[in-house]
GROMACS .gro file of C-alpha atoms in nm:
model
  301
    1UNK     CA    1   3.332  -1.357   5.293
    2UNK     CA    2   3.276  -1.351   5.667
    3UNK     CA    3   3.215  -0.998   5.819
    4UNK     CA    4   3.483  -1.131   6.086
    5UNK     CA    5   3.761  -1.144   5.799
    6UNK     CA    6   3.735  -0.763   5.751
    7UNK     CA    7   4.053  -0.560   5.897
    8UNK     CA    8   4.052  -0.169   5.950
    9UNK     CA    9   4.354  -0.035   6.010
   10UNK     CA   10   4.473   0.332   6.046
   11UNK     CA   11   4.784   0.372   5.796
   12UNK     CA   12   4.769   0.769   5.916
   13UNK     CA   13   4.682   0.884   6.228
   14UNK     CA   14   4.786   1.267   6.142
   15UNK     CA   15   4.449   1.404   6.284
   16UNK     CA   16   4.310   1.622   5.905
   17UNK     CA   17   4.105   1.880   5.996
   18UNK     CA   18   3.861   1.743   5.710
   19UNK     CA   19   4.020   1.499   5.492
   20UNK     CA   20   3.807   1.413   5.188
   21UNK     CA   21   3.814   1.320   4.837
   22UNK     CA   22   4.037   0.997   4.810
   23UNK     CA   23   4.134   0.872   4.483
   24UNK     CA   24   4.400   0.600   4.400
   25UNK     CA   25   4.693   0.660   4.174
   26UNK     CA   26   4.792   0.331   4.055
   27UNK     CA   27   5.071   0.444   3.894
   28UNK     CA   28   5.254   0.582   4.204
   29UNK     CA   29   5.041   0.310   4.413
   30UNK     CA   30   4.974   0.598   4.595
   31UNK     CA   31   4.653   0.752   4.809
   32UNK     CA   32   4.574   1.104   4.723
   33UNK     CA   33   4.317   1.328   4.911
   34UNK     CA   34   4.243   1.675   5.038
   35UNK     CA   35   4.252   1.870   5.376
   36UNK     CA   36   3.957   2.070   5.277
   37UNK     CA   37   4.034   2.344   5.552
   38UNK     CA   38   4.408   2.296   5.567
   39UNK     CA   39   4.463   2.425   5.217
   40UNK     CA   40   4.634   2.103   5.119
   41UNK     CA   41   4.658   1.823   4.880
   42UNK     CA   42   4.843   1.493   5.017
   43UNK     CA   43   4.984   1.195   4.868
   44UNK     CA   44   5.036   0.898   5.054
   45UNK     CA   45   5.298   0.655   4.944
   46UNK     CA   46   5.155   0.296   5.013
   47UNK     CA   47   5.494   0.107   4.976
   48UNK     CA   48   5.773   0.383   5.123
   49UNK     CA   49   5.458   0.509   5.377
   50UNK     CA   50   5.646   0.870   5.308
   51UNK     CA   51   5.325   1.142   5.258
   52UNK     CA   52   5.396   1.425   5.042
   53UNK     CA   53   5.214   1.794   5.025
   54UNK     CA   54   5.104   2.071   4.850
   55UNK     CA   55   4.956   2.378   4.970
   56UNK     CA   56   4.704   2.627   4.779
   57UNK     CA   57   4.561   2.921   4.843
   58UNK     CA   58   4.166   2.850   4.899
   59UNK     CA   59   4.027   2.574   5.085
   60UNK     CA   60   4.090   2.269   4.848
   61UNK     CA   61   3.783   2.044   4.866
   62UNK     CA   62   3.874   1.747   4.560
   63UNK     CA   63   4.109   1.583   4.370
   64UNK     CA   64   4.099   1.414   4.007
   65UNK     CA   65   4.407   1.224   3.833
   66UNK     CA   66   4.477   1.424   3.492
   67UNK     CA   67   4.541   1.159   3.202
   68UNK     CA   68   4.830   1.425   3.089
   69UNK     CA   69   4.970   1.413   3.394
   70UNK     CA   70   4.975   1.591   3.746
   71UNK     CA   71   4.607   1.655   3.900
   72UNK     CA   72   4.306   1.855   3.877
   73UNK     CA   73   4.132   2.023   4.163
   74UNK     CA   74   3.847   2.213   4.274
   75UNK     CA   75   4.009   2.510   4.515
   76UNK     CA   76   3.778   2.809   4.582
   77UNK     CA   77   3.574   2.805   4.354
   78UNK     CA   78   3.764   2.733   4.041
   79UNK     CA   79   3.839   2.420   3.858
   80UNK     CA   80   4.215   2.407   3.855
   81UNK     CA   81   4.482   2.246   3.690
   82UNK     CA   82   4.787   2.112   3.924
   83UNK     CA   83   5.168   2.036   3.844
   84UNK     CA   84   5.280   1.806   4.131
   85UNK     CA   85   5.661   1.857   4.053
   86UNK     CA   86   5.704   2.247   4.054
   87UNK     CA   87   5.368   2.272   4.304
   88UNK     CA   88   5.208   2.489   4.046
   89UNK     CA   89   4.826   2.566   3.974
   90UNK     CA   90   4.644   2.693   3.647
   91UNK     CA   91   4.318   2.805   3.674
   92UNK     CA   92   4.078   2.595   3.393
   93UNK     CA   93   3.740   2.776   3.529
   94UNK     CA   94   3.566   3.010   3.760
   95UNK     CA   95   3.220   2.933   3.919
   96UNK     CA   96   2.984   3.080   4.148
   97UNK     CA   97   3.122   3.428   4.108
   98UNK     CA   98   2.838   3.622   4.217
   99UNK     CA   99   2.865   3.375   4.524
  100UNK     CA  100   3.113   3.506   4.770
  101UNK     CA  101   3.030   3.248   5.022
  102UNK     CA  102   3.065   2.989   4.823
  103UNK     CA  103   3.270   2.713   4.741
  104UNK     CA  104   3.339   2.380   4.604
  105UNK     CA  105   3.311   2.022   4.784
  106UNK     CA  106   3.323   1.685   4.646
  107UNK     CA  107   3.359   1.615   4.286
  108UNK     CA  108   3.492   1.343   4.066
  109UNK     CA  109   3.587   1.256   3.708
  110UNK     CA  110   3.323   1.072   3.460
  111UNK     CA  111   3.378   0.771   3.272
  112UNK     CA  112   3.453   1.029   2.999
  113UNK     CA  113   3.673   1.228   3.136
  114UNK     CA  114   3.464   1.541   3.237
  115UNK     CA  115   3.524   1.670   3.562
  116UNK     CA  116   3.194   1.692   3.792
  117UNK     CA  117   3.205   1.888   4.128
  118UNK     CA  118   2.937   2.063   4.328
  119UNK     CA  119   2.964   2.404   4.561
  120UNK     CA  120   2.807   2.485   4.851
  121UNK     CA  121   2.794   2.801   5.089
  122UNK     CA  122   2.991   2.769   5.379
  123UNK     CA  123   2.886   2.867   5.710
  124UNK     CA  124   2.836   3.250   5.771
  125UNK     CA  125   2.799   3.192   6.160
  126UNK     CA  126   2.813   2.934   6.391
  127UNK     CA  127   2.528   2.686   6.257
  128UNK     CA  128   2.377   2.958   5.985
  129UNK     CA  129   2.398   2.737   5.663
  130UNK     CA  130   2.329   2.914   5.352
  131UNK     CA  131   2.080   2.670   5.213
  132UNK     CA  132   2.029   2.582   4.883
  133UNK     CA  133   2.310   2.869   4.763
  134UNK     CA  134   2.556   2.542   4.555
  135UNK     CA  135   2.470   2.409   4.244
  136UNK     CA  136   2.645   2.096   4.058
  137UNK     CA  137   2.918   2.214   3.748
  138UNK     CA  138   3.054   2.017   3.458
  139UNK     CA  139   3.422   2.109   3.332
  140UNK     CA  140   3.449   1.982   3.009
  141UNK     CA  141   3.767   1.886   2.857
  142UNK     CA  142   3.759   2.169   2.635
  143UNK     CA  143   3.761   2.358   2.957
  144UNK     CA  144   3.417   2.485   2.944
  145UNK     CA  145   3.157   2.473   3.257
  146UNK     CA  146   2.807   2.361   3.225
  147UNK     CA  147   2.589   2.398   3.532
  148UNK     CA  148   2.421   2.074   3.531
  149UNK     CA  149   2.132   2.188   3.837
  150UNK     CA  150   2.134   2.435   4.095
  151UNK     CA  151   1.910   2.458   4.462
  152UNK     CA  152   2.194   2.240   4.603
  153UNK     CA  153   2.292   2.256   5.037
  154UNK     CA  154   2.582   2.088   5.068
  155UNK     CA  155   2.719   1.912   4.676
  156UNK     CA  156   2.871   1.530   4.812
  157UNK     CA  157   2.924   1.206   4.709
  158UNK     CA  158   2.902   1.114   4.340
  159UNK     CA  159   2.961   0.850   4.115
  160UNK     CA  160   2.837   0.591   3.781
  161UNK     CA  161   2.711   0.297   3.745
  162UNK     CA  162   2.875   0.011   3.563
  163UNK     CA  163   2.704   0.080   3.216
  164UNK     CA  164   2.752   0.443   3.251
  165UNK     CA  165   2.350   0.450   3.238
  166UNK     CA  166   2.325   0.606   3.598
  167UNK     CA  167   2.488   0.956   3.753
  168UNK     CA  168   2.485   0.920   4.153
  169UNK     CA  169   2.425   1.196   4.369
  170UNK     CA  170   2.440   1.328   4.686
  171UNK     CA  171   2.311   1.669   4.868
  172UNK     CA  172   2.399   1.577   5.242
  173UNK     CA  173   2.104   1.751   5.405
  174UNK     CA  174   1.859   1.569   5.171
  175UNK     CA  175   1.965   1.260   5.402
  176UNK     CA  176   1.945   1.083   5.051
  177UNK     CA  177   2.136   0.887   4.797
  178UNK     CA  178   1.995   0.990   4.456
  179UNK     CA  179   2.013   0.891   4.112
  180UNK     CA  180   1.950   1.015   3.760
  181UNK     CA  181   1.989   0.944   3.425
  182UNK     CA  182   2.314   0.970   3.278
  183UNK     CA  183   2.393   1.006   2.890
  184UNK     CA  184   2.757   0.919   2.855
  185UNK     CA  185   2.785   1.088   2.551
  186UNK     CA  186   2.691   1.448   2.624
  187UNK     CA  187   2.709   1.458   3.009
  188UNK     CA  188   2.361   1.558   3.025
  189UNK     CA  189   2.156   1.421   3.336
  190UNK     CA  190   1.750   1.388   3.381
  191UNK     CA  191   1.494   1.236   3.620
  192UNK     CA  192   1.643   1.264   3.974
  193UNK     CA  193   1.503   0.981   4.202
  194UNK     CA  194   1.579   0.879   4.565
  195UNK     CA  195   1.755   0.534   4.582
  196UNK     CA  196   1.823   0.518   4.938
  197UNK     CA  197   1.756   0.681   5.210
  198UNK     CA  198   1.941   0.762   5.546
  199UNK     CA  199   1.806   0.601   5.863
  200UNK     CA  200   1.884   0.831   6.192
  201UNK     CA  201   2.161   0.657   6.334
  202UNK     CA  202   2.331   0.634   5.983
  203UNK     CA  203   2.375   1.066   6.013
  204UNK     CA  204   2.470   1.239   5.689
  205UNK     CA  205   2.569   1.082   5.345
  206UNK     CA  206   2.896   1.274   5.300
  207UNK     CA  207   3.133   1.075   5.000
  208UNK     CA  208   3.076   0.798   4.795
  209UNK     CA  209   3.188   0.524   4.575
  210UNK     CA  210   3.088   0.255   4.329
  211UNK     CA  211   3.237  -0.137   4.337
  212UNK     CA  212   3.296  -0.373   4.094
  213UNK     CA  213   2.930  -0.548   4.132
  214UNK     CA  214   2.793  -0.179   4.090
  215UNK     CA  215   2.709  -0.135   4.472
  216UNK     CA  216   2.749   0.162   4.631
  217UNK     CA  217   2.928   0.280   4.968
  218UNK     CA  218   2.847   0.552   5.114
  219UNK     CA  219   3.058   0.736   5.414
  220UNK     CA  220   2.821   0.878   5.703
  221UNK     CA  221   2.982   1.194   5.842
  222UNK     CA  222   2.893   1.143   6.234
  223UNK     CA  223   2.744   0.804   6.173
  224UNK     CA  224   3.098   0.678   6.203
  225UNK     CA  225   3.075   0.401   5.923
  226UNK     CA  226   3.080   0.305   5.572
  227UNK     CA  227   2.739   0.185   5.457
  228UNK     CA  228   2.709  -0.071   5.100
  229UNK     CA  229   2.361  -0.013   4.912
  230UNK     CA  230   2.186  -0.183   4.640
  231UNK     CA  231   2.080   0.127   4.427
  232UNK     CA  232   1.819  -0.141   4.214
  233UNK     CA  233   1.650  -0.228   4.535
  234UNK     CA  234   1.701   0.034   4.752
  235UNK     CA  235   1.868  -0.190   5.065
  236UNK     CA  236   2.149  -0.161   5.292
  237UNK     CA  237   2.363  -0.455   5.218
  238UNK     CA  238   2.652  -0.414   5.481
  239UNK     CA  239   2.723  -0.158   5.747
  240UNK     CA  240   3.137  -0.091   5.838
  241UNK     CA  241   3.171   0.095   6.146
  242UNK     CA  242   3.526   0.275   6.225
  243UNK     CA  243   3.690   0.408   6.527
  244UNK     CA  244   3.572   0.757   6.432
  245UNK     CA  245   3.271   0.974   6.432
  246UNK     CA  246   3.342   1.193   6.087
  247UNK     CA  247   3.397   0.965   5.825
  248UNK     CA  248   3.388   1.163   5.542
  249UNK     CA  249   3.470   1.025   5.200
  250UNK     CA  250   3.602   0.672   5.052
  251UNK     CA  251   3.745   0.491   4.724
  252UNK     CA  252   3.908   0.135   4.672
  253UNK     CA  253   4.279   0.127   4.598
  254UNK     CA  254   4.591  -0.121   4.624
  255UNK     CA  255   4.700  -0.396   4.468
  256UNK     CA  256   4.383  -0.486   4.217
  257UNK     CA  257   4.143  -0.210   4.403
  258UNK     CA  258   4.051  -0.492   4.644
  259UNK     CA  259   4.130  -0.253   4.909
  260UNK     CA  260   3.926   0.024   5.106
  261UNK     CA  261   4.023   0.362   5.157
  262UNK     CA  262   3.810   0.589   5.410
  263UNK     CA  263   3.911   0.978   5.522
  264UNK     CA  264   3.751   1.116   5.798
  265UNK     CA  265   3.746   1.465   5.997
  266UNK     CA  266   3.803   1.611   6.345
  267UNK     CA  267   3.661   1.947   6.271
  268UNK     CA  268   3.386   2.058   6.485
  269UNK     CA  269   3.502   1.884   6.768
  270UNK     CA  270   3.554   1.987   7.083
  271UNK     CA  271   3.934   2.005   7.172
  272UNK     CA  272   3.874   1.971   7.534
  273UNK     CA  273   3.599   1.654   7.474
  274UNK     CA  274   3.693   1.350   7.637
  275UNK     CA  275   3.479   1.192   7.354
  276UNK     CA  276   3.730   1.292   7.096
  277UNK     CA  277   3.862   0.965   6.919
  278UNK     CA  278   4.253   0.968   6.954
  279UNK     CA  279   4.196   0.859   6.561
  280UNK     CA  280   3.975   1.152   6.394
  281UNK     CA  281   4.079   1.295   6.140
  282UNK     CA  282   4.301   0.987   5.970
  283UNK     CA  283   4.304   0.803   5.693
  284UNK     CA  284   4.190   0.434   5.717
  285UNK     CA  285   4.212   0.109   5.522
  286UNK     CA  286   3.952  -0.211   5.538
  287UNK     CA  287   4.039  -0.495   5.402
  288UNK     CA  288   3.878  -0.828   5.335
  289UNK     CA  289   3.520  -0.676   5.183
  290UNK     CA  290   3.550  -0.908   4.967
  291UNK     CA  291   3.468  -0.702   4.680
  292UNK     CA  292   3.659  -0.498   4.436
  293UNK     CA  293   3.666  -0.141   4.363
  294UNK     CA  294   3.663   0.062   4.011
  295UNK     CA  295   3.982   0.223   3.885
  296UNK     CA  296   3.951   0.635   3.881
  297UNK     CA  297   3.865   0.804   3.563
  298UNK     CA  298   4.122   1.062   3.441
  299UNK     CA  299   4.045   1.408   3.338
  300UNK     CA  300   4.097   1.432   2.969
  301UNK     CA  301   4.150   1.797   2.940
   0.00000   0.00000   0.00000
């Protein structure tokens, strides 16, 4: 597959504030993500194009299918439970609660079914990050939390390998990808190593997702692209620049998860910049990678 075969193409230029956690529904062949700041949960419609919304009451930060149907979400900082039809949320667990700066970010479902999602403080002032103040959380289907480590800055990307040997792992401001040992069975992880690490002009590793030959891509929030490692040997394999700075998050989706699905932000920006992309904040799609993605796991609870 020639890098020249590769298409990007904006299917929503609506401008997010800070769109992230992207996860196909196959069922609806739909793309559904968060507008962290905006309060909101969105599904995209790939066939009628038609975007639909739901709005909470905390800044929503991910999204999870639910194998009994509807959603689950991290919103505040509480593992949540969410009824698309009536717009309804139940709260499943509370975390952090001697935190009140705190809340969650990314977090995704494991190829059991638990629901894993790390918090982080937000900013107290302009550029005062509370460092170190998230920790990563397991919600079990049974509804119980385990905190799996703490000392975290800002909880990201995550995701498995292939054999469900491998739990991968993200703290942005550790400018690292890293990996640990993963037993499917209990959820338990051990023995954190760096896999990759972020050259400069590659920014901050934000989201992250696994393909079908167990690769990695990564989305570098102001690095404007998606970058494919090797987790084995530790190499960039393929860099995917967009027509944005803040690329935030990705997933495959579409017909046979052959296609690419990559939010991005315009927070932070200034309104008045003449360097502001006319495209920040939307949702793209790259086709012709030539590689396959990984259906989402479902939360079993």
């Amino acid at each position: 597959m020639t890098m020249s075969s590769i298409k990007i193409e904006c299917v929503l230029p609506e401008n997010y504030q800070l769109s992230e956690s992207p996860v196909w529904e196959e069922a609806s062949n739909s793309l559904v993500f968060v507008d962290i700041y905006a309060k909101k949960v969105y599904r995209w419609d790939s066939l009628s194009k038609q975007v639909h919304q739901v709005a909470m009451d905390a800044p929503v930060s991910s999204v999870a299918l639910r194998q009994s149907g509807g959603y689950v979400a991290t919103i505040g900082t509480k593992f949540c439970a969410l009824n698309w039809e009536d717009q309804s949320t139940i709260v499943l667990a509370t975390v952090d609660k001697d935190k009140k700066n705190n809340r969650f970010n990314d977090g995704k479902v494991d190829p059991a079914g638990r629901y894993f999602a790390g918090t982080m403080a937000e900013q107290t002032a302009q550029e005062v990050l509370g460092w170190h103040q998230g920790s990563l959380y397991c919600l079990f289907p049974d509804h119980h939390v385990e905190k799996c480590f703490d000392q975290v800055t800002i909880s990201n990307g995550l995701d498995w390998s292939l054999d469900h040997k491998i739990f991968y792992y993200i703290d942005s401001l550790s400018y690292s990808v890293d990996a640990f040992d993963y037993d499917l069975q209990t959820g338990k992880i051990c023995n954190r190593r760096s896999v990759y690490k972020l050259e400069k002009e590659e920014q901050v590793p934000d989201g992250m997702c696994t393909d079908a030959e167990g690769k990695l891509w990564v989305a570098c929030y102001n690095g404007g692209r998606v970058i494919r490692l090797d987790p084995e040997t530790g190499k960039r394999l393929q860099t995917v620049r967009l027509p944005v700075g803040k690329t935030t998050s990705c997933c495959f989706g579409g017909k046979d998860y052959s296609e690419m699905y990559v939010t991005s932000a315009w927070e932070d920006m200034d309104p008045g910049s003449l360097l502001q992309p006319p495209k920040a904040g939307g949702i793209f799609k790259i086709t012709g990678l030539g590689v396959k993605g990984v259906p989402p796991y479902p939360y079993v609870g």
